[in-house]
Amino acid sequence: GLSTGQRVVTVQKGPLYRVRGSHVTLWCNVSGYQGPAEQNFQWSIYLPSAPEREVQIVSTIDPFFSYATYTQRVRSRGIYVERVQGDAVLLHITELQDQDAGEYECHTPNTDERYLGSYSAKTNLSVIADTLSASMAPQALTHAEGEAMELICEVSKSTTQHTHLSVSWYRLQGAGESHAEEILTLSRDFVLRPGPSYTQRFLVGNVRLNKIGNIIYKLSIEGVEPSDQGQLYCEATEWIEDPDETWKDISHKQTGRTSLEVMSQGNLSVDITAAESSLSEGDTLQLNCVVGAQKSISRHFQVLWLLNSTEVARVDPHGILILEDKYEERAKLGQLRAFKSSNTVYVLTIYEVGLEDNGMYHCSVSEVKTPGDFHSIQTTLSPGIQVNVKPIERRMYLSVSTSTPQVIVGDALIFLCKVQGVISHVSVQWWHLPPQHPGPRMLVATLEQDGTLHLGSAYQDGRTHGNLRLEKTSSGAFTLVIPNTLDEDDSGQYGCEVTEWSKGRSWTEVGETTVTVNSMGLGLQATLRSRVATIRYGQNFELICQVIANYTFEEVPVSVGWLFQPGPPTGHYHKLVWVFPNGTVVWGTVLPHFQGKAQLTKAATSFRLHIHSAAAADEGTYQCEVEVWRRNAPPLGQPAATTKSNVVGIKVVLPESKLQVAAEGRSVEIAGGADTAVECRIAFAPNSSQLAVTWYFLPPPPADAIPLRIIRTDYSGSLEYGAEFSSPVQKSRFLSQRVSSNVFWLRILSVNPRDQGRYYCVVEEWLWLVDGWYKLGEGASGRTTLELKLPEHELQLEKTNYSISVREGEEVTLSCLLQGAHLPATHLSATWFRGKESSCVNPLLILHCDGAIEYPQESLVGRLQLRRPTAGDFSLTLLSVEKRDAGVYCCQVQEWKQQSEEKVWDLQALAHSGYTQLTTIPPESTVLSRICSSPSLLNFMLWFPLVLIFLLVLAVFYWYFKFRK
């Protein structure tokens, strides 16, 4: 654990193994020191025979540091220290001896203010025998250029330690040359690495190094070159991996040298001849390229034929012909031929020459070592020979027409091309230029001279345009038929190009015509109508989809789909039914009830949907969709055109409701704590209908109070309570009961003062109509007013009205104090209400006479506290006031007495407190916000400046008139 600023000496990690007699280096450096940048180093050794005894070797500061054993070697520079930089050195031992084995120590004298850190480091060096050997029999070799050569090098070692070998072959240009050129090396990692001059020959396999057995390394050169000439030898290197994972070469051995002399085969001579150099169009041109060379039979030549310095053809050493693109087509037609007649004679023949064959011809001959070699030994260009071709005069007449100048998508296009004035074979090419895509013309088809048909890329797939036909119908007449047009892009210009070929020359004439392909969507429209828009339940109705287009539907496949959106509109249409061109009818899965009651018919361009026995589920908006497919083509994939009609709304009127509900009002007065029932009487209802009853409660004034839903019994008998009556206590007190077929009761158990108000029922008539229950109508009963009959005894509550302001987040206590005593053997209950504008209608907290507390509004649980420091104190504490807590608060206290024989609580008296107006103040409330919240203060602040200005004007006039007098 060294800290910053401590001296650290580091020496090369050991143990190290080095060969006897080799040049050895050991490195040492120091860091974290103080003092001068140039530090001194002292090297010592601890011999295996005396491991505790230091033997000083050499120092950078003390010339007399060495012991006698090393003095002579240090003075003669057999051992010396090389300074790499100020704080790093290398110890050199130029010729390692057996007695140099041991533990070496590198020491740095102190230059710091105090001793801190390490000042020396050690490493072990072992001396091993040099067992590497490399040998090659000395030879003097002479080879002809291109011949193969092999050399053998024997390399061995018997080192005990794990070492690797690398073997390299080198070439010296001459006997006195000192710089050797690397030929090929097998590295210590067993990777072959060629020298820069031999890379290309190594990559093609002409230069190789093979290991045979354990000690033999063979160098092979397939074809020697003049550049290989010189002194060749083999060098072996032994490598060992040091503990720091670096590889060190510990021994080198070179073999004797072999002399190599390469004899050149001499230069090439090339000549070119022509049977006839002045020709007419259609004649045959034959050129001969003759190669002159010694021993030509065993040599390999590649010949290029050139016209005006541009390559025409190439013949490789195997005689294989390679043509340029524009000449390859002529060779396929039999108009050009190039071949190897012998190893020294090469022939180029052009049949039916044309004007493009005019010019200067050459042949170029390159010699290569092997047939597959890309590197040429030498290249010779022949003299040029001028070839002249005279033209022949010819004239053609051509016309193009079409029998289908205007069609719709899916129709066929038919063209006729007539040519006059030809006397030999012709080729015909048809092309197309779309109107909206100016640019290169698109090939449709080509009919060659021999009758071979080639289709353009866009017409090769018969599934798109059909099986295109290009035929010669008579002498000079050619017909093109495109069976199927895809879209408007098939419009435009179609051209016919006829070329006559005769004796190597061609004559071309071009003609054009124009066609228009109209979209199947052009003029396609659909109109939907119905004779009636309002249908009585059970009646039939019919929808008519009328389609018009610029073509007749008898000639094209048509599919019609009917779409439906149930009312009220949702924005999404469902597939009702679809009729395909082959007559297949597919019904939608979302609305299955239509399948058994809908009828589909077609007449010319009119499609009809007939619905039998309309039901409520048939009410909604309808739409038809028409798809048109290409003529004379199976309806596969996407249609050629699609259109949707307008929408038509159909309303289904349900049967009229017969329900009648008694509307007479009544009043009920009852003692507190007793049970009562509110009646709902049905005056008339059909036996086939089912009834649903909902009971409502209207609290006491104000008159415009919102009705509160108590309980609903649907036509199946399921119960659902309103939000204000959903607590377990309320559910146990309010019961809905059907007394008879035409009488419903709302039973109220243990009536208390909060139950006072008006009650009524709403009755709904429901009828099952084929696909479900439907509501036909509803009726409301008269109001039944429920009042409590109170005894003469009254409770005395404080009636004072208060107005309180409290900041949000704080707590407030609202007063409710009972004045005087209550009757003996009675119990008190209390209810707190909140409302607006001096009206308390919403119960917040209910204290029952048995001491239980009920919270009608669950959100206030935990924020309301009824502390009751005395029996008559029912004050309410509201914690953590919020903005929504603002309003009018009041309490109601009831006095109850239990009848022992019936265990029923009777209401003895009740009283209401005064009102408390609670106003909340925001937390960040300021003086300005108080002013803005007070209308009187705000009006004062607005008018005060105007009043001051008015008084100032009056004063000015007063003094003005006073001084004038």
JSON list of C-alpha atoms in Angstrom, two decimals, residues 434-557:
[
{"chain": "A", "resi": 434, "resn": "PRO", "atom": "CA", "xyz": [-46.94, 6.41, -70.51]},
{"chain": "A", "resi": 435, "resn": "PRO", "atom": "CA", "xyz": [-48.46, 9.93, -70.61]},
{"chain": "A", "resi": 436, "resn": "GLN", "atom": "CA", "xyz": [-47.69, 10.89, -67.01]},
{"chain": "A", "resi": 437, "resn": "HIS", "atom": "CA", "xyz": [-44.16, 9.47, -66.89]},
{"chain": "A", "resi": 438, "resn": "PRO", "atom": "CA", "xyz": [-41.97, 11.14, -69.52]},
{"chain": "A", "resi": 439, "resn": "GLY", "atom": "CA", "xyz": [-38.60, 9.46, -69.71]},
{"chain": "A", "resi": 440, "resn": "PRO", "atom": "CA", "xyz": [-37.12, 6.27, -71.14]},
{"chain": "A", "resi": 441, "resn": "ARG", "atom": "CA", "xyz": [-39.46, 4.18, -73.23]},
{"chain": "A", "resi": 442, "resn": "MET", "atom": "CA", "xyz": [-40.59, 0.86, -71.74]},
{"chain": "A", "resi": 443, "resn": "LEU", "atom": "CA", "xyz": [-39.93, -2.28, -73.79]},
{"chain": "A", "resi": 444, "resn": "VAL", "atom": "CA", "xyz": [-43.10, -4.28, -74.48]},
{"chain": "A", "resi": 445, "resn": "ALA", "atom": "CA", "xyz": [-41.78, -7.10, -76.68]},
{"chain": "A", "resi": 446, "resn": "THR", "atom": "CA", "xyz": [-39.19, -7.94, -79.34]},
{"chain": "A", "resi": 447, "resn": "LEU", "atom": "CA", "xyz": [-39.58, -10.40, -82.22]},
{"chain": "A", "resi": 448, "resn": "GLU", "atom": "CA", "xyz": [-36.14, -11.42, -83.49]},
{"chain": "A", "resi": 449, "resn": "GLN", "atom": "CA", "xyz": [-35.24, -12.29, -87.08]},
{"chain": "A", "resi": 450, "resn": "ASP", "atom": "CA", "xyz": [-35.43, -16.00, -86.28]},
{"chain": "A", "resi": 451, "resn": "GLY", "atom": "CA", "xyz": [-38.90, -15.65, -84.70]},
{"chain": "A", "resi": 452, "resn": "THR", "atom": "CA", "xyz": [-37.70, -15.65, -81.08]},
{"chain": "A", "resi": 453, "resn": "LEU", "atom": "CA", "xyz": [-39.98, -13.60, -78.82]},
{"chain": "A", "resi": 454, "resn": "HIS", "atom": "CA", "xyz": [-38.58, -11.57, -75.87]},
{"chain": "A", "resi": 455, "resn": "LEU", "atom": "CA", "xyz": [-40.95, -9.80, -73.47]},
{"chain": "A", "resi": 456, "resn": "GLY", "atom": "CA", "xyz": [-40.20, -6.62, -71.53]},
{"chain": "A", "resi": 457, "resn": "SER", "atom": "CA", "xyz": [-39.82, -6.93, -67.75]},
{"chain": "A", "resi": 458, "resn": "ALA", "atom": "CA", "xyz": [-43.28, -5.46, -67.07]},
{"chain": "A", "resi": 459, "resn": "TYR", "atom": "CA", "xyz": [-44.98, -7.99, -69.37]},
{"chain": "A", "resi": 460, "resn": "GLN", "atom": "CA", "xyz": [-43.21, -11.23, -68.41]},
{"chain": "A", "resi": 461, "resn": "ASP", "atom": "CA", "xyz": [-45.72, -12.16, -65.70]},
{"chain": "A", "resi": 462, "resn": "GLY", "atom": "CA", "xyz": [-48.84, -13.38, -67.45]},
{"chain": "A", "resi": 463, "resn": "ARG", "atom": "CA", "xyz": [-50.90, -12.75, -64.31]},
{"chain": "A", "resi": 464, "resn": "THR", "atom": "CA", "xyz": [-50.76, -8.97, -64.83]},
{"chain": "A", "resi": 465, "resn": "HIS", "atom": "CA", "xyz": [-51.22, -8.06, -68.51]},
{"chain": "A", "resi": 466, "resn": "GLY", "atom": "CA", "xyz": [-52.15, -11.58, -69.58]},
{"chain": "A", "resi": 467, "resn": "ASN", "atom": "CA", "xyz": [-50.31, -13.71, -72.12]},
{"chain": "A", "resi": 468, "resn": "LEU", "atom": "CA", "xyz": [-49.07, -11.09, -74.58]},
{"chain": "A", "resi": 469, "resn": "ARG", "atom": "CA", "xyz": [-49.03, -12.08, -78.28]},
{"chain": "A", "resi": 470, "resn": "LEU", "atom": "CA", "xyz": [-46.73, -10.69, -80.99]},
{"chain": "A", "resi": 471, "resn": "GLU", "atom": "CA", "xyz": [-47.27, -12.39, -84.35]},
{"chain": "A", "resi": 472, "resn": "LYS", "atom": "CA", "xyz": [-46.42, -11.98, -88.02]},
{"chain": "A", "resi": 473, "resn": "THR", "atom": "CA", "xyz": [-49.87, -12.25, -89.61]},
{"chain": "A", "resi": 474, "resn": "SER", "atom": "CA", "xyz": [-48.71, -11.75, -93.22]},
{"chain": "A", "resi": 475, "resn": "SER", "atom": "CA", "xyz": [-45.74, -10.52, -95.23]},
{"chain": "A", "resi": 476, "resn": "GLY", "atom": "CA", "xyz": [-44.72, -7.22, -93.64]},
{"chain": "A", "resi": 477, "resn": "ALA", "atom": "CA", "xyz": [-47.64, -7.19, -91.12]},
{"chain": "A", "resi": 478, "resn": "PHE", "atom": "CA", "xyz": [-47.12, -7.68, -87.37]},
{"chain": "A", "resi": 479, "resn": "THR", "atom": "CA", "xyz": [-49.90, -7.76, -84.74]},
{"chain": "A", "resi": 480, "resn": "LEU", "atom": "CA", "xyz": [-49.41, -7.01, -81.02]},
{"chain": "A", "resi": 481, "resn": "VAL", "atom": "CA", "xyz": [-52.17, -8.03, -78.55]},
{"chain": "A", "resi": 482, "resn": "ILE", "atom": "CA", "xyz": [-52.03, -7.03, -74.84]},
{"chain": "A", "resi": 483, "resn": "PRO", "atom": "CA", "xyz": [-54.95, -9.02, -73.37]},
{"chain": "A", "resi": 484, "resn": "ASN", "atom": "CA", "xyz": [-55.39, -7.04, -70.14]},
{"chain": "A", "resi": 485, "resn": "THR", "atom": "CA", "xyz": [-54.84, -3.38, -69.23]},
{"chain": "A", "resi": 486, "resn": "LEU", "atom": "CA", "xyz": [-54.01, -2.68, -65.58]},
{"chain": "A", "resi": 487, "resn": "ASP", "atom": "CA", "xyz": [-54.73, 1.02, -65.09]},
{"chain": "A", "resi": 488, "resn": "GLU", "atom": "CA", "xyz": [-54.54, 4.47, -66.68]},
{"chain": "A", "resi": 489, "resn": "ASP", "atom": "CA", "xyz": [-50.75, 4.14, -66.90]},
{"chain": "A", "resi": 490, "resn": "ASP", "atom": "CA", "xyz": [-51.30, 1.77, -69.84]},
{"chain": "A", "resi": 491, "resn": "SER", "atom": "CA", "xyz": [-52.44, 4.84, -71.81]},
{"chain": "A", "resi": 492, "resn": "GLY", "atom": "CA", "xyz": [-49.99, 6.79, -73.95]},
{"chain": "A", "resi": 493, "resn": "GLN", "atom": "CA", "xyz": [-47.87, 6.22, -77.03]},
{"chain": "A", "resi": 494, "resn": "TYR", "atom": "CA", "xyz": [-47.10, 2.76, -78.38]},
{"chain": "A", "resi": 495, "resn": "GLY", "atom": "CA", "xyz": [-44.36, 2.49, -80.96]},
{"chain": "A", "resi": 496, "resn": "CYS", "atom": "CA", "xyz": [-43.29, -0.14, -83.46]},
{"chain": "A", "resi": 497, "resn": "GLU", "atom": "CA", "xyz": [-39.62, -0.22, -84.46]},
{"chain": "A", "resi": 498, "resn": "VAL", "atom": "CA", "xyz": [-38.70, -2.47, -87.43]},
{"chain": "A", "resi": 499, "resn": "THR", "atom": "CA", "xyz": [-35.05, -3.23, -88.25]},
{"chain": "A", "resi": 500, "resn": "GLU", "atom": "CA", "xyz": [-33.95, -4.94, -91.46]},
{"chain": "A", "resi": 501, "resn": "TRP", "atom": "CA", "xyz": [-30.63, -6.85, -91.36]},
{"chain": "A", "resi": 502, "resn": "SER", "atom": "CA", "xyz": [-28.68, -7.55, -94.53]},
{"chain": "A", "resi": 503, "resn": "LYS", "atom": "CA", "xyz": [-24.99, -8.39, -94.91]},
{"chain": "A", "resi": 504, "resn": "GLY", "atom": "CA", "xyz": [-24.05, -6.96, -91.56]},
{"chain": "A", "resi": 505, "resn": "ARG", "atom": "CA", "xyz": [-25.93, -3.70, -92.03]},
{"chain": "A", "resi": 506, "resn": "SER", "atom": "CA", "xyz": [-29.23, -2.66, -90.50]},
{"chain": "A", "resi": 507, "resn": "TRP", "atom": "CA", "xyz": [-32.03, -0.21, -91.50]},
{"chain": "A", "resi": 508, "resn": "THR", "atom": "CA", "xyz": [-34.59, 0.98, -88.95]},
{"chain": "A", "resi": 509, "resn": "GLU", "atom": "CA", "xyz": [-37.99, 2.68, -89.22]},
{"chain": "A", "resi": 510, "resn": "VAL", "atom": "CA", "xyz": [-40.27, 3.75, -86.33]},
{"chain": "A", "resi": 511, "resn": "GLY", "atom": "CA", "xyz": [-44.02, 4.39, -86.17]},
{"chain": "A", "resi": 512, "resn": "GLU", "atom": "CA", "xyz": [-46.32, 5.41, -83.28]},
{"chain": "A", "resi": 513, "resn": "THR", "atom": "CA", "xyz": [-49.97, 5.45, -82.25]},
{"chain": "A", "resi": 514, "resn": "THR", "atom": "CA", "xyz": [-51.83, 6.62, -79.13]},
{"chain": "A", "resi": 515, "resn": "VAL", "atom": "CA", "xyz": [-54.41, 4.86, -76.95]},
{"chain": "A", "resi": 516, "resn": "THR", "atom": "CA", "xyz": [-56.43, 6.00, -73.90]},
{"chain": "A", "resi": 517, "resn": "VAL", "atom": "CA", "xyz": [-57.23, 3.64, -71.02]},
{"chain": "A", "resi": 518, "resn": "ASN", "atom": "CA", "xyz": [-59.99, 5.00, -68.78]},
{"chain": "A", "resi": 519, "resn": "SER", "atom": "CA", "xyz": [-60.27, 4.05, -65.12]},
{"chain": "A", "resi": 520, "resn": "MET", "atom": "CA", "xyz": [-63.21, 1.89, -64.16]},
{"chain": "A", "resi": 521, "resn": "GLY", "atom": "CA", "xyz": [-63.86, 4.49, -61.47]},
{"chain": "A", "resi": 522, "resn": "LEU", "atom": "CA", "xyz": [-64.50, 7.18, -64.09]},
{"chain": "A", "resi": 523, "resn": "GLY", "atom": "CA", "xyz": [-68.18, 8.13, -63.78]},
{"chain": "A", "resi": 524, "resn": "LEU", "atom": "CA", "xyz": [-68.87, 5.32, -61.27]},
{"chain": "A", "resi": 525, "resn": "GLN", "atom": "CA", "xyz": [-71.57, 6.50, -58.81]},
{"chain": "A", "resi": 526, "resn": "ALA", "atom": "CA", "xyz": [-74.02, 4.83, -56.43]},
{"chain": "A", "resi": 527, "resn": "THR", "atom": "CA", "xyz": [-77.25, 6.37, -55.09]},
{"chain": "A", "resi": 528, "resn": "LEU", "atom": "CA", "xyz": [-79.23, 4.81, -52.23]},
{"chain": "A", "resi": 529, "resn": "ARG", "atom": "CA", "xyz": [-82.92, 5.57, -51.65]},
{"chain": "A", "resi": 530, "resn": "SER", "atom": "CA", "xyz": [-85.94, 4.23, -49.78]},
{"chain": "A", "resi": 531, "resn": "ARG", "atom": "CA", "xyz": [-89.62, 4.88, -50.42]},
{"chain": "A", "resi": 532, "resn": "VAL", "atom": "CA", "xyz": [-90.26, 5.53, -46.72]},
{"chain": "A", "resi": 533, "resn": "ALA", "atom": "CA", "xyz": [-87.91, 6.61, -43.93]},
{"chain": "A", "resi": 534, "resn": "THR", "atom": "CA", "xyz": [-90.17, 5.87, -40.93]},
{"chain": "A", "resi": 535, "resn": "ILE", "atom": "CA", "xyz": [-91.36, 2.27, -40.52]},
{"chain": "A", "resi": 536, "resn": "ARG", "atom": "CA", "xyz": [-93.80, 0.88, -38.00]},
{"chain": "A", "resi": 537, "resn": "TYR", "atom": "CA", "xyz": [-92.65, -2.10, -36.04]},
{"chain": "A", "resi": 538, "resn": "GLY", "atom": "CA", "xyz": [-93.36, -5.32, -37.99]},
{"chain": "A", "resi": 539, "resn": "GLN", "atom": "CA", "xyz": [-93.70, -3.63, -41.43]},
{"chain": "A", "resi": 540, "resn": "ASN", "atom": "CA", "xyz": [-91.47, -4.44, -44.46]},
{"chain": "A", "resi": 541, "resn": "PHE", "atom": "CA", "xyz": [-89.21, -1.90, -46.14]},
{"chain": "A", "resi": 542, "resn": "GLU", "atom": "CA", "xyz": [-86.88, -1.85, -49.18]},
{"chain": "A", "resi": 543, "resn": "LEU", "atom": "CA", "xyz": [-83.62, -0.04, -50.01]},
{"chain": "A", "resi": 544, "resn": "ILE", "atom": "CA", "xyz": [-82.60, 0.55, -53.66]},
{"chain": "A", "resi": 545, "resn": "CYS", "atom": "CA", "xyz": [-78.95, 1.05, -54.67]},
{"chain": "A", "resi": 546, "resn": "GLN", "atom": "CA", "xyz": [-78.81, 2.59, -58.17]},
{"chain": "A", "resi": 547, "resn": "VAL", "atom": "CA", "xyz": [-75.38, 2.46, -59.90]},
{"chain": "A", "resi": 548, "resn": "ILE", "atom": "CA", "xyz": [-74.27, 4.42, -62.98]},
{"chain": "A", "resi": 549, "resn": "ALA", "atom": "CA", "xyz": [-70.97, 4.34, -64.92]},
{"chain": "A", "resi": 550, "resn": "ASN", "atom": "CA", "xyz": [-69.52, 5.07, -68.37]},
{"chain": "A", "resi": 551, "resn": "TYR", "atom": "CA", "xyz": [-69.76, 1.38, -69.28]},
{"chain": "A", "resi": 552, "resn": "THR", "atom": "CA", "xyz": [-72.31, -1.44, -69.02]},
{"chain": "A", "resi": 553, "resn": "PHE", "atom": "CA", "xyz": [-72.23, -3.77, -66.02]},
{"chain": "A", "resi": 554, "resn": "GLU", "atom": "CA", "xyz": [-73.05, -6.84, -68.08]},
{"chain": "A", "resi": 555, "resn": "GLU", "atom": "CA", "xyz": [-69.46, -6.84, -69.31]},
{"chain": "A", "resi": 556, "resn": "VAL", "atom": "CA", "xyz": [-67.63, -6.41, -65.95]},
{"chain": "A", "resi": 557, "resn": "PRO", "atom": "CA", "xyz": [-67.70, -8.32, -62.64]}
]
